[in-house]
Amino acid sequence: MVNPSGSAVVAAEKNRKGTGRTQKVTLTAAPAMLDLGGGVMAKSWAFSGQVPGKEIRLSVGGTLVAELSNRLPNKTTTSIHWHGIAMRNDMDGVPPVTQQAVRAGANFTYRFVTDAPGTYFFHPTSASSSIEACPRR
């Protein structure tokens, strides 16, 4: 098993070419109301009140520091999974495989260098995703 702080990971991270530029973002997972049009509103969960979530842009070699703030109700856990980006396994957001789920009321900071150009996406994991239609008020 590869340990996130093991020698193989440390060596791979040293080879990752970073520019030293850092972009910090906060992604707050919380309940939100979505306007589906035609007078239909839906209860949902969103990152920082937006669906889809806000675009994050970085240059090759930049470091992303993304703080996930879990403000979901009750005991709802979540995390963020980043698709297609080569990174440390412990930043990949797949509970319980690569990290523990982030409990309601807690935060977790993802930090990784983006060393390949491309278009990538991220999404929450662990939290169930359901939408319930409700009348406009």
Protein backbone atom coordinates (compact mmCIF):
# COMPACT_ATOMS: atom_id res chain seq x y z
CA MET A 1 0.00 0.00 0.00
CA VAL A 2 1.25 3.49 -0.83
CA ASN A 3 1.29 5.85 2.12
CA PRO A 4 0.55 9.54 1.27
CA SER A 5 3.63 10.56 3.25
CA GLY A 6 5.76 7.64 2.04
CA SER A 7 9.02 8.01 0.13
CA ALA A 8 7.47 7.18 -3.28
CA VAL A 9 4.90 9.96 -2.92
CA VAL A 10 7.44 12.46 -1.59
CA ALA A 11 9.72 11.73 -4.59
CA ALA A 12 6.85 12.08 -7.08
CA GLU A 13 5.77 15.40 -5.54
CA LYS A 14 9.34 16.77 -5.79
CA ASN A 15 9.28 16.01 -9.53
CA ARG A 16 5.97 17.81 -10.04
CA LYS A 17 6.80 21.16 -11.63
CA GLY A 18 5.10 24.03 -9.84
CA THR A 19 5.32 27.74 -10.59
CA GLY A 20 4.86 28.85 -7.01
CA ARG A 21 1.59 30.62 -7.91
CA THR A 22 -1.27 29.67 -5.63
CA GLN A 23 -4.99 30.12 -6.13
CA LYS A 24 -7.20 29.82 -3.07
CA VAL A 25 -10.91 29.06 -3.31
CA THR A 26 -13.57 28.20 -0.77
CA LEU A 27 -16.27 25.74 -1.75
CA THR A 28 -19.12 25.76 0.75
CA ALA A 29 -21.40 22.74 0.47
CA ALA A 30 -24.83 23.87 1.69
CA PRO A 31 -28.55 23.65 0.95
CA ALA A 32 -29.75 25.88 -1.90
CA MET A 33 -32.94 26.64 -3.84
CA LEU A 34 -32.70 26.21 -7.60
CA ASP A 35 -34.96 28.02 -10.05
CA LEU A 36 -35.79 25.40 -12.69
CA GLY A 37 -37.91 27.86 -14.67
CA GLY A 38 -41.65 27.96 -15.21
CA GLY A 39 -42.31 28.67 -11.56
CA VAL A 40 -40.65 25.46 -10.42
CA MET A 41 -38.21 25.69 -7.54
CA ALA A 42 -36.17 22.79 -6.24
CA LYS A 43 -34.38 22.18 -2.97
CA SER A 44 -30.86 21.03 -3.63
CA TRP A 45 -27.31 21.17 -2.37
CA ALA A 46 -24.74 23.36 -4.02
CA PHE A 47 -21.20 24.63 -3.75
CA SER A 48 -21.35 28.26 -2.62
CA GLY A 49 -25.00 28.58 -3.71
CA GLN A 50 -24.35 27.79 -7.39
CA VAL A 51 -25.32 24.90 -9.65
CA PRO A 52 -23.20 24.21 -11.52
CA GLY A 53 -20.45 25.33 -9.18
CA LYS A 54 -18.11 28.21 -9.95
CA GLU A 55 -15.42 27.62 -12.56
CA ILE A 56 -11.88 27.41 -11.20
CA ARG A 57 -9.10 28.49 -13.59
CA LEU A 58 -5.41 27.86 -13.06
CA SER A 59 -2.30 27.99 -15.18
CA VAL A 60 -0.13 24.91 -15.65
CA GLY A 61 2.11 24.58 -12.62
CA GLY A 62 -0.22 26.55 -10.37
CA THR A 63 -1.20 25.23 -6.97
CA LEU A 64 -4.86 24.95 -6.08
CA VAL A 65 -5.74 25.37 -2.42
CA ALA A 66 -9.45 24.58 -2.16
CA GLU A 67 -11.11 24.66 1.22
CA LEU A 68 -14.26 22.57 1.43
CA SER A 69 -16.61 23.84 4.12
CA ASN A 70 -19.37 21.31 4.81
CA ARG A 71 -22.52 23.17 5.85
CA LEU A 72 -24.89 20.38 4.82
CA PRO A 73 -27.67 19.42 7.25
CA ASN A 74 -27.65 16.82 10.01
CA LYS A 75 -24.84 14.30 9.72
CA THR A 76 -24.40 14.60 5.95
CA THR A 77 -20.82 13.93 4.89
CA THR A 78 -19.18 15.00 1.66
CA SER A 79 -15.86 15.45 -0.12
CA ILE A 80 -14.64 16.64 -3.53
CA HIS A 81 -13.42 14.29 -6.23
CA TRP A 82 -11.28 15.84 -8.95
CA HIS A 83 -11.48 14.09 -12.35
CA GLY A 84 -8.46 13.66 -14.61
CA ILE A 85 -5.93 15.60 -12.56
CA ALA A 86 -2.75 13.81 -11.51
CA MET A 87 -2.37 14.47 -7.79
CA ARG A 88 -1.52 12.99 -4.45
CA ASN A 89 -3.94 10.20 -3.67
CA ASP A 90 -4.91 11.77 -0.33
CA MET A 91 -6.25 14.85 -2.19
CA ASP A 92 -8.52 12.86 -4.56
CA GLY A 93 -11.67 12.93 -2.41
CA VAL A 94 -12.95 9.35 -2.53
CA PRO A 95 -14.09 8.31 0.97
CA PRO A 96 -13.17 5.92 2.46
CA VAL A 97 -10.52 5.00 -0.15
CA THR A 98 -8.35 8.15 -0.38
CA GLN A 99 -9.62 10.28 2.51
CA GLN A 100 -12.17 10.32 5.27
CA ALA A 101 -15.47 12.01 4.44
CA VAL A 102 -15.80 15.59 5.69
CA ARG A 103 -18.40 15.66 8.46
CA ALA A 104 -21.17 18.26 8.62
CA GLY A 105 -19.77 21.42 10.21
CA ALA A 106 -16.16 20.51 9.37
CA ASN A 107 -13.66 21.73 6.76
CA PHE A 108 -10.99 20.03 4.65
CA THR A 109 -8.30 21.70 2.56
CA TYR A 110 -7.29 20.20 -0.79
CA ARG A 111 -3.87 21.27 -2.04
CA PHE A 112 -2.23 20.11 -5.27
CA VAL A 113 -0.18 21.32 -8.25
CA THR A 114 -1.92 21.34 -11.62
CA ASP A 115 0.92 20.23 -13.87
CA ALA A 116 -0.93 19.30 -17.09
CA PRO A 117 -3.05 21.57 -19.30
CA GLY A 118 -6.65 20.54 -19.84
CA THR A 119 -10.28 20.90 -18.89
CA TYR A 120 -11.24 18.99 -15.78
CA PHE A 121 -14.23 18.77 -13.49
CA PHE A 122 -14.97 18.15 -9.85
CA HIS A 123 -18.00 16.88 -7.98
CA PRO A 124 -19.06 16.01 -4.44
CA THR A 125 -18.95 12.46 -3.16
CA SER A 126 -20.53 10.75 -0.16
CA ALA A 127 -23.52 13.06 0.07
CA SER A 128 -26.66 11.74 -1.58
CA SER A 129 -27.95 13.95 -4.35
CA SER A 130 -31.68 14.35 -4.67
CA ILE A 131 -33.88 17.17 -5.88
CA GLU A 132 -37.42 17.69 -4.66
CA ALA A 133 -39.73 19.98 -6.64
CA CYS A 134 -41.66 22.51 -4.58
CA PRO A 135 -43.99 25.38 -5.51
CA ARG A 136 -42.59 28.89 -5.92
CA ARG A 137 -43.33 31.14 -2.98
